[in-house]
mmCIF file of C-alpha atoms in Angstrom:
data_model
loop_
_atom_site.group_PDB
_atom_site.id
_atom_site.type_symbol
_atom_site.label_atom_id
_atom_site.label_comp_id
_atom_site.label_asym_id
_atom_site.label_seq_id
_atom_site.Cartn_x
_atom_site.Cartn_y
_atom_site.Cartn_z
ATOM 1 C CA UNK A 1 35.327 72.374 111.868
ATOM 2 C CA UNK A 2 38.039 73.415 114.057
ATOM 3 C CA UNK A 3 37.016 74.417 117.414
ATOM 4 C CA UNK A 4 37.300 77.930 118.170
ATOM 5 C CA UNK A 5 40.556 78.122 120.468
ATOM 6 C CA UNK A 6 42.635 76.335 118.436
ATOM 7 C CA UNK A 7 41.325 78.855 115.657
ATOM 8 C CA UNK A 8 43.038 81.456 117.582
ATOM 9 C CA UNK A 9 45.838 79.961 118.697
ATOM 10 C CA UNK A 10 47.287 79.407 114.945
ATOM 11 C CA UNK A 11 46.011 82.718 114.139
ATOM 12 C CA UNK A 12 47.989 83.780 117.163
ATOM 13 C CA UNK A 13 51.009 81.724 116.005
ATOM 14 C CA UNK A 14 50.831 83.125 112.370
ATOM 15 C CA UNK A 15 50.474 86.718 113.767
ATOM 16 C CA UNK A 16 53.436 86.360 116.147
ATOM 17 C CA UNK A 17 55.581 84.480 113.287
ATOM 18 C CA UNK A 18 55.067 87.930 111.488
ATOM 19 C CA UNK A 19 55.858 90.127 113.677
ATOM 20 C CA UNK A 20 59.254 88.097 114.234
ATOM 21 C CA UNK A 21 60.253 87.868 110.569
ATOM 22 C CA UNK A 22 59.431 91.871 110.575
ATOM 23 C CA UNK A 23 61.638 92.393 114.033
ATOM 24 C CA UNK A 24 64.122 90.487 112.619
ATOM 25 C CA UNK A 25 64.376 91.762 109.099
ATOM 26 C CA UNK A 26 64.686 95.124 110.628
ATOM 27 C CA UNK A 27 67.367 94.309 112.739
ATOM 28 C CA UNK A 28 69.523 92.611 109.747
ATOM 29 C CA UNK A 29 69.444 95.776 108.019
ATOM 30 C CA UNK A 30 70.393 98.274 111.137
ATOM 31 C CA UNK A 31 72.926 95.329 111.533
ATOM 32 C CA UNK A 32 74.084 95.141 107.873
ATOM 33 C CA UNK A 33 74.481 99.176 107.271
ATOM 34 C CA UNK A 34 76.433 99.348 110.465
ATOM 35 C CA UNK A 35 78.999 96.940 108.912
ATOM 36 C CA UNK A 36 78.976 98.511 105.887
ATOM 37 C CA UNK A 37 79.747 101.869 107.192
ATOM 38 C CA UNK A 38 82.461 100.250 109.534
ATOM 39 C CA UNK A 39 83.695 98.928 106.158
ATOM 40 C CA UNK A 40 83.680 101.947 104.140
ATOM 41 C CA UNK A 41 85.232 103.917 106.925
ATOM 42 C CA UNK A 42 88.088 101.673 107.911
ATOM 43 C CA UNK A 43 89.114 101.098 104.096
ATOM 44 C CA UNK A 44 89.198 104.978 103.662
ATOM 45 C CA UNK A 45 91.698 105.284 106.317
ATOM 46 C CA UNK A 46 93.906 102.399 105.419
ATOM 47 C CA UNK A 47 94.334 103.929 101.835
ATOM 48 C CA UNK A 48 95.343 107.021 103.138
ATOM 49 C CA UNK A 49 97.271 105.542 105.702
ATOM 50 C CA UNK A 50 98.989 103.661 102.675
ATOM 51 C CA UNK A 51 98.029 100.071 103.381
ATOM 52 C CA UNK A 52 95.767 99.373 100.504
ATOM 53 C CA UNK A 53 95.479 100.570 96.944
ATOM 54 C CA UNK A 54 93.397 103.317 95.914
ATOM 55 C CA UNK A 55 89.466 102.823 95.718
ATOM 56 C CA UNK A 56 87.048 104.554 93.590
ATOM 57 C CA UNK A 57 85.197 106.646 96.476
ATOM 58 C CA UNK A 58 81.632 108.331 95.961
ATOM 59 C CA UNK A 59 81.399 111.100 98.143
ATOM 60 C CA UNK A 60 77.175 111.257 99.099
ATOM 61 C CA UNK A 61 76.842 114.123 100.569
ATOM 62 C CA UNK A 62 77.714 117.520 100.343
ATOM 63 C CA UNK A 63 77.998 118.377 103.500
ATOM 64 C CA UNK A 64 79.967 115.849 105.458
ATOM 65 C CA UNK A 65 82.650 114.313 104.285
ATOM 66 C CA UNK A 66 82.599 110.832 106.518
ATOM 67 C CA UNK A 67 79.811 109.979 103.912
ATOM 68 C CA UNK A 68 81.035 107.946 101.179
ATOM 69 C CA UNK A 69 80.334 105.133 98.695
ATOM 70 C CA UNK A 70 83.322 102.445 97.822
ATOM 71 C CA UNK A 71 81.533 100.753 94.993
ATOM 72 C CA UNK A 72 84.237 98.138 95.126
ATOM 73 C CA UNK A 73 83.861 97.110 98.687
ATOM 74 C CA UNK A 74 80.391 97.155 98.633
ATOM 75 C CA UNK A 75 80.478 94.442 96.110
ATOM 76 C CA UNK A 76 83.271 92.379 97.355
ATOM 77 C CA UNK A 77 80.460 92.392 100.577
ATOM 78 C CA UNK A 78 77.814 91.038 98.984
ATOM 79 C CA UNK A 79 79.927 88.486 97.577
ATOM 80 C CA UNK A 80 81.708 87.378 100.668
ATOM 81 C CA UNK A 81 78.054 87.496 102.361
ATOM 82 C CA UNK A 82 76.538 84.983 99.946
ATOM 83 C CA UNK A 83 79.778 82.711 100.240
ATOM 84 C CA UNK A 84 79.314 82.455 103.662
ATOM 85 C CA UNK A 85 75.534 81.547 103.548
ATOM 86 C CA UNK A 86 75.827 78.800 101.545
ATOM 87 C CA UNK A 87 78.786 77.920 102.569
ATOM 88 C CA UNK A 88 77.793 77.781 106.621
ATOM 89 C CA UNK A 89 73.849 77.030 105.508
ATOM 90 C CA UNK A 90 72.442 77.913 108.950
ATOM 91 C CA UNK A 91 72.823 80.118 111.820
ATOM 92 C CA UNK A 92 73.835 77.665 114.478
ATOM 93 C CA UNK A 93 77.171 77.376 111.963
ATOM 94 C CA UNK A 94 77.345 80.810 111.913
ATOM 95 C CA UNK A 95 77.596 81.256 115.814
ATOM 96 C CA UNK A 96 80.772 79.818 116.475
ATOM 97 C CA UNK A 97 82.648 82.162 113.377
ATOM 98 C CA UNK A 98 80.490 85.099 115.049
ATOM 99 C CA UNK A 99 81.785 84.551 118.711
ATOM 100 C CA UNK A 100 85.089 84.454 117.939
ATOM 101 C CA UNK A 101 85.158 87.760 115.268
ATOM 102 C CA UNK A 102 83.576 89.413 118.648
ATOM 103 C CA UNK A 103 85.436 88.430 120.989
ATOM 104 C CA UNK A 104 88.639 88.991 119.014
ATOM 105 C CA UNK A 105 87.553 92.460 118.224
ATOM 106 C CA UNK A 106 87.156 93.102 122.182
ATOM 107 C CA UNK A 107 90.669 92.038 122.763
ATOM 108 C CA UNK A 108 91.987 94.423 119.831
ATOM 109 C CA UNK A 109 89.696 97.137 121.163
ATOM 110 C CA UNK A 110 91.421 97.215 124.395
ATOM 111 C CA UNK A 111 94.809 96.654 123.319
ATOM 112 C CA UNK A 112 94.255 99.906 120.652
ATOM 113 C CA UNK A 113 92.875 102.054 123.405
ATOM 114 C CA UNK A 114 95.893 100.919 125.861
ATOM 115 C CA UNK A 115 98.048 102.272 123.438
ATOM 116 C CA UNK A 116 96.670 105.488 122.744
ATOM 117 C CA UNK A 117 95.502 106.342 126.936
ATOM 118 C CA UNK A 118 99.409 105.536 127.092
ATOM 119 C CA UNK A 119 101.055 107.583 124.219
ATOM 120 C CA UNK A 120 98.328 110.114 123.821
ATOM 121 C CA UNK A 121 96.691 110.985 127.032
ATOM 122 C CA UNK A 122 100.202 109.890 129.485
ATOM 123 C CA UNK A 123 98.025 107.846 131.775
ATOM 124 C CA UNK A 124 99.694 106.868 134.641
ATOM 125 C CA UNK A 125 100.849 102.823 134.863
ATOM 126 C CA UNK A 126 98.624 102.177 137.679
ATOM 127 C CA UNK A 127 95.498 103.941 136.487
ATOM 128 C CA UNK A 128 96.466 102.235 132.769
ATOM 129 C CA UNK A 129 96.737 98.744 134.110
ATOM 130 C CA UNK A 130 93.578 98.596 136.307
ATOM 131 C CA UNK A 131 91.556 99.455 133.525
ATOM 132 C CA UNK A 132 92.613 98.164 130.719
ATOM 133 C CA UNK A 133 93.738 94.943 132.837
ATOM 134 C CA UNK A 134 89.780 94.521 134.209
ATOM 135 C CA UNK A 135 88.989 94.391 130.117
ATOM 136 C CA UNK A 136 91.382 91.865 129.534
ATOM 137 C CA UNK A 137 90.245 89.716 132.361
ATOM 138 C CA UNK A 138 87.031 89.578 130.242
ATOM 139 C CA UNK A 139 87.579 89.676 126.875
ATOM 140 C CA UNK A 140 90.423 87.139 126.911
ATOM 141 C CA UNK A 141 87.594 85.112 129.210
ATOM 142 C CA UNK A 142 85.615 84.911 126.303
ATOM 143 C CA UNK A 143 87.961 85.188 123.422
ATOM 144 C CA UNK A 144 89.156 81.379 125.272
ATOM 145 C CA UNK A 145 85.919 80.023 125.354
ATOM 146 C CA UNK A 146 85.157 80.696 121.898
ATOM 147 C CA UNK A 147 88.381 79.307 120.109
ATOM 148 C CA UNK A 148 87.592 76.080 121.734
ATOM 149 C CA UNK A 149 84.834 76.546 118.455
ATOM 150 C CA UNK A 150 87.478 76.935 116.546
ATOM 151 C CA UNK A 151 86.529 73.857 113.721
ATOM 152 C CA UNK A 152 83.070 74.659 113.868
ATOM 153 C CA UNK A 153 84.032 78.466 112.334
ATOM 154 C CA UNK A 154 85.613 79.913 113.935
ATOM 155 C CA UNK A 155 88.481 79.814 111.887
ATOM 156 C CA UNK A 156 86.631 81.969 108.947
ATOM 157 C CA UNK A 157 87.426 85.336 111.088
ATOM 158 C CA UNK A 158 90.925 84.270 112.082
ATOM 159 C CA UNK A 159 91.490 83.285 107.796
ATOM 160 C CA UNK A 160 89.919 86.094 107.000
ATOM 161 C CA UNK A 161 91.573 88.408 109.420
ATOM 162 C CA UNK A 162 95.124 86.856 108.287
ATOM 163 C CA UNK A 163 94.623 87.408 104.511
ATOM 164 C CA UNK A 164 93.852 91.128 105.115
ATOM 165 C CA UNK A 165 96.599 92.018 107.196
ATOM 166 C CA UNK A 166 98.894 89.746 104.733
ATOM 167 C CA UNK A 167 97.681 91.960 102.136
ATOM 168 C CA UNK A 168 98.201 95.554 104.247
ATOM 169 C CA UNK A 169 101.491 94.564 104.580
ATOM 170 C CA UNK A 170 102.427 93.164 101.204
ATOM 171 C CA UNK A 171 101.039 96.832 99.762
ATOM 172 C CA UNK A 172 102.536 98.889 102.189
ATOM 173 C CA UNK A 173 106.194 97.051 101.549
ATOM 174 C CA UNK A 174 105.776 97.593 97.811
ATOM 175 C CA UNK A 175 104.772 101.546 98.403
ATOM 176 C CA UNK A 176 107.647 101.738 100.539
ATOM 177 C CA UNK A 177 110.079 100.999 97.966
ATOM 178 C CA UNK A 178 108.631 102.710 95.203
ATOM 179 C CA UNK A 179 108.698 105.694 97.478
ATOM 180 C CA UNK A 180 112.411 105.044 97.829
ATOM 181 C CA UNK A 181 112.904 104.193 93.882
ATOM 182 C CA UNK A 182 111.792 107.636 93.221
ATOM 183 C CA UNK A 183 113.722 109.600 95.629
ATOM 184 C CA UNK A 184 117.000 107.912 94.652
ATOM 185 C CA UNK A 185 116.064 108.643 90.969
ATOM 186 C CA UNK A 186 114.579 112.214 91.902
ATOM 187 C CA UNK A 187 116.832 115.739 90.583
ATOM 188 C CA UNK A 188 117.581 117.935 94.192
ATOM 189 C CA UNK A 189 115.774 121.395 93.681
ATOM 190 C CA UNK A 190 119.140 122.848 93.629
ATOM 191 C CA UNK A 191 120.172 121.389 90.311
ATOM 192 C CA UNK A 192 116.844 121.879 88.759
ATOM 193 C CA UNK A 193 116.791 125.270 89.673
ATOM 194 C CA UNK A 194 120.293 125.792 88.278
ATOM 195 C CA UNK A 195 119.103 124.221 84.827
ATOM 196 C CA UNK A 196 115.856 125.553 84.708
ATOM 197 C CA UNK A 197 117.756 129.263 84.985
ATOM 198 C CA UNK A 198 120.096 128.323 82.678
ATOM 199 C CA UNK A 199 117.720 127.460 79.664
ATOM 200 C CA UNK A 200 114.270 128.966 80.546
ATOM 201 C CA UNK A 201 111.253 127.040 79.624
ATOM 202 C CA UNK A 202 108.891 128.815 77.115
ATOM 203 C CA UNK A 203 105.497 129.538 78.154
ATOM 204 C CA UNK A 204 102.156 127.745 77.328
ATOM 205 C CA UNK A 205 98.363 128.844 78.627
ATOM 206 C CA UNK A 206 97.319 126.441 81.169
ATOM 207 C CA UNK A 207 97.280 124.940 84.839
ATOM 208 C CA UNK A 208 99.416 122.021 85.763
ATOM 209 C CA UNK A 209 98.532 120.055 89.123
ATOM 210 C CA UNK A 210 100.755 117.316 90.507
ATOM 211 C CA UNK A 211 100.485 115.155 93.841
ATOM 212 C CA UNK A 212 103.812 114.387 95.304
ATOM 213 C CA UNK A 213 104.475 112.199 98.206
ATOM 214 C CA UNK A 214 108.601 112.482 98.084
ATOM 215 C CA UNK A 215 110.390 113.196 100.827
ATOM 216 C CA UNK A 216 113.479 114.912 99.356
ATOM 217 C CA UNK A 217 114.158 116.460 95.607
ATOM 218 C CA UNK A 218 111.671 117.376 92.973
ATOM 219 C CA UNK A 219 108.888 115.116 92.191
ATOM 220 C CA UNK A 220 109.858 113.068 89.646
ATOM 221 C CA UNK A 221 106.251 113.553 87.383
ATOM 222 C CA UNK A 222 107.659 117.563 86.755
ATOM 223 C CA UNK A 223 110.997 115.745 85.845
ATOM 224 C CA UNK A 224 109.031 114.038 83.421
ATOM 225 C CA UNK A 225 106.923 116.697 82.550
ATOM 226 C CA UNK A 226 109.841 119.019 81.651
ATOM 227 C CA UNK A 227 111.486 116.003 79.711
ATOM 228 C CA UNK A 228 108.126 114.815 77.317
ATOM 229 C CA UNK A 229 106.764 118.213 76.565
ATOM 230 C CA UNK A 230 109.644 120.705 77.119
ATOM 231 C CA UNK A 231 107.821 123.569 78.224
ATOM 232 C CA UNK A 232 106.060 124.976 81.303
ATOM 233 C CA UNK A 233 102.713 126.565 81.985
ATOM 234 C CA UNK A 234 101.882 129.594 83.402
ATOM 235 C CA UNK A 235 100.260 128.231 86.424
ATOM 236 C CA UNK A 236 101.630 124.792 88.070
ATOM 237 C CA UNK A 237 100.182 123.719 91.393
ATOM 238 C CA UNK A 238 102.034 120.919 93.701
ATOM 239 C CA UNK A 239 99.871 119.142 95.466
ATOM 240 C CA UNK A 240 101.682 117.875 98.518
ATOM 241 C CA UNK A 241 100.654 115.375 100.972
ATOM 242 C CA UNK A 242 101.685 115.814 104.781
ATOM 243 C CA UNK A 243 102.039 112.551 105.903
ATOM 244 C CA UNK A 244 105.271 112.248 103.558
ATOM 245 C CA UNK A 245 107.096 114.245 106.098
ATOM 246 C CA UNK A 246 108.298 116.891 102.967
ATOM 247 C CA UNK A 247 108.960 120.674 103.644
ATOM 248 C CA UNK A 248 106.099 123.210 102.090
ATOM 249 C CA UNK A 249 109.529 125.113 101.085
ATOM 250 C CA UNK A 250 110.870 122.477 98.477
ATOM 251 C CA UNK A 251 107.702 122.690 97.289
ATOM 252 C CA UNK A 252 107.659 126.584 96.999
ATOM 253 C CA UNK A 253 111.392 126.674 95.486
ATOM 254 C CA UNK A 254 110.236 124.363 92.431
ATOM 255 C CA UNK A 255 107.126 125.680 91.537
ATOM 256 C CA UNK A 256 109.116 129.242 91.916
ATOM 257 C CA UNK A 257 111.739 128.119 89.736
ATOM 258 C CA UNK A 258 109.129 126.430 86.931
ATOM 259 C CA UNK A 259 105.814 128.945 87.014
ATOM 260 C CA UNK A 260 108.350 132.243 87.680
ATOM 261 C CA UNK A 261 106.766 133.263 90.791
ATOM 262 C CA UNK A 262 103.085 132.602 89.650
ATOM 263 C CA UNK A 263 102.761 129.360 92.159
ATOM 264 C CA UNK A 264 100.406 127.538 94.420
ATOM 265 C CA UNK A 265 101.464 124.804 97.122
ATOM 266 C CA UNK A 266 98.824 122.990 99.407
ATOM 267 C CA UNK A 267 99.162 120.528 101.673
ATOM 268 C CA UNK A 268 97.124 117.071 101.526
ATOM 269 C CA UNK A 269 96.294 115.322 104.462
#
């Protein structure tokens, strides 16, 4: 038989192997619903900011609206997650593509809050390049130590990084010109006002809701509207969103001229 201390030392050994795997489960998950909140939150914005496509989004609770579920993402996660563990296959791999994706994000950090202290909150030159210069001094420090990692992967963050932004950009071009498709091709309010009092529309029970983002004319879905079903309802409702820079009047003058005074506007933000 074994003798008694070495007993305990592997029962020591197994106890504090335990408590590690618990520890360091534990910290995985704080770890892994912190990026997936990041996630959620930072795809929400760039939708509405217009640099990716629209995303089925869960809304989880009733109360605050930063809570959400984006099914989609939370998927493409999981799969990106696995293709990285077998891909990598161990955690020293994984260190290099980690340092870098931290150290990168420092850099961005400060640049992003340089820009707002200087265009929000009008600090001073001096006061804006002490601070933000002391940051640089260290994140670029470490931001050049890691890419000398760079073929060990650290270039999954930059890859990664580059195929995102290629694909912000790439959306937000092709929004931009359909935006400017359909105000070329969009009626001004005058005319349809003018046509609309001409040859009034006859009158159906029902609501009507549509979300423009035009910057000039009348929305070219109540063009079509008008043009497939030929009437009007009694109530329509535009739906306007505020980034588009449009006037709440416009809006007004065509739901005026199409629900004869029975109208609702509201601004989106």
């Amino acid at each position: 038989p074994a003798p008694m201390s070495e007993t305990g030392g592997l029962a020591n050994a197994i106890y504090g192997s335990l408590m590690m795997v618990v520890l360091a489960t534990l910290a995985t998950v704080v770890a892994s619903q912190a990026l997936i909140s990041a996630v959620f939150t930072l795809t929400h914005q760039t939708t509405q900011l217009g640099y990716s496509p629209r995303l089925s989004i869960r809304h989880t609770s009733p109360e605050h609206e930063a809570q959400i579920y984006l099914p989609t993402v939370n998927w493409a996660l999981m799969l990106a997650c696995v293709a990285v563990v077998l891909g990598f296959r161990s955690s020293d791999r994984l260190a290099a593509a980690y340092g870098l994706a931290v150290s990168g994000t420092m850099v961005i950090t400060t640049v992003l809050f340089a820009e707002v202290a200087r265009r929000r909150w009008k600090w001073p030159v001096w006061a804006l390049g002490g601070v933000v210069g002391l940051f640089l001094l260290v994140d670029v420090s470490f931001l050049s130590a890691n890419l000398l990692k760079l073929r060990e992967g650290g270039w999954l963050p930059l890859a990664m990084g580059t195929g995102v932004f290629g694909l912000m950009q790439v959306w937000r071009r092709g929004v931009r010109l359909l935006v400017e498709h359909g105000n070329a091709r969009s009626l001004p309010v005058e005319k349809l006002v003018e046509s609309l009092s001409l040859s009034p529309l006859p009158r159906v029970p029902g609501t009507a809701v549509f979300l423009s983002g035009v910057v000039r004319g009348t929305p070219l879905l109540v063009q079509l509207f008008i043009l497939f079903f030929g009437d009007g309802l009694q109530f329509i409702v535009l739906a306007l969103a505020a980034r588009s820079g449009r006037s709440a009047y416009d809006c007004e003058f065509v739901a005026a001229a199409l629900a004869k005074g029975r109208t609702t506007t509201r601004g989106l933000d």
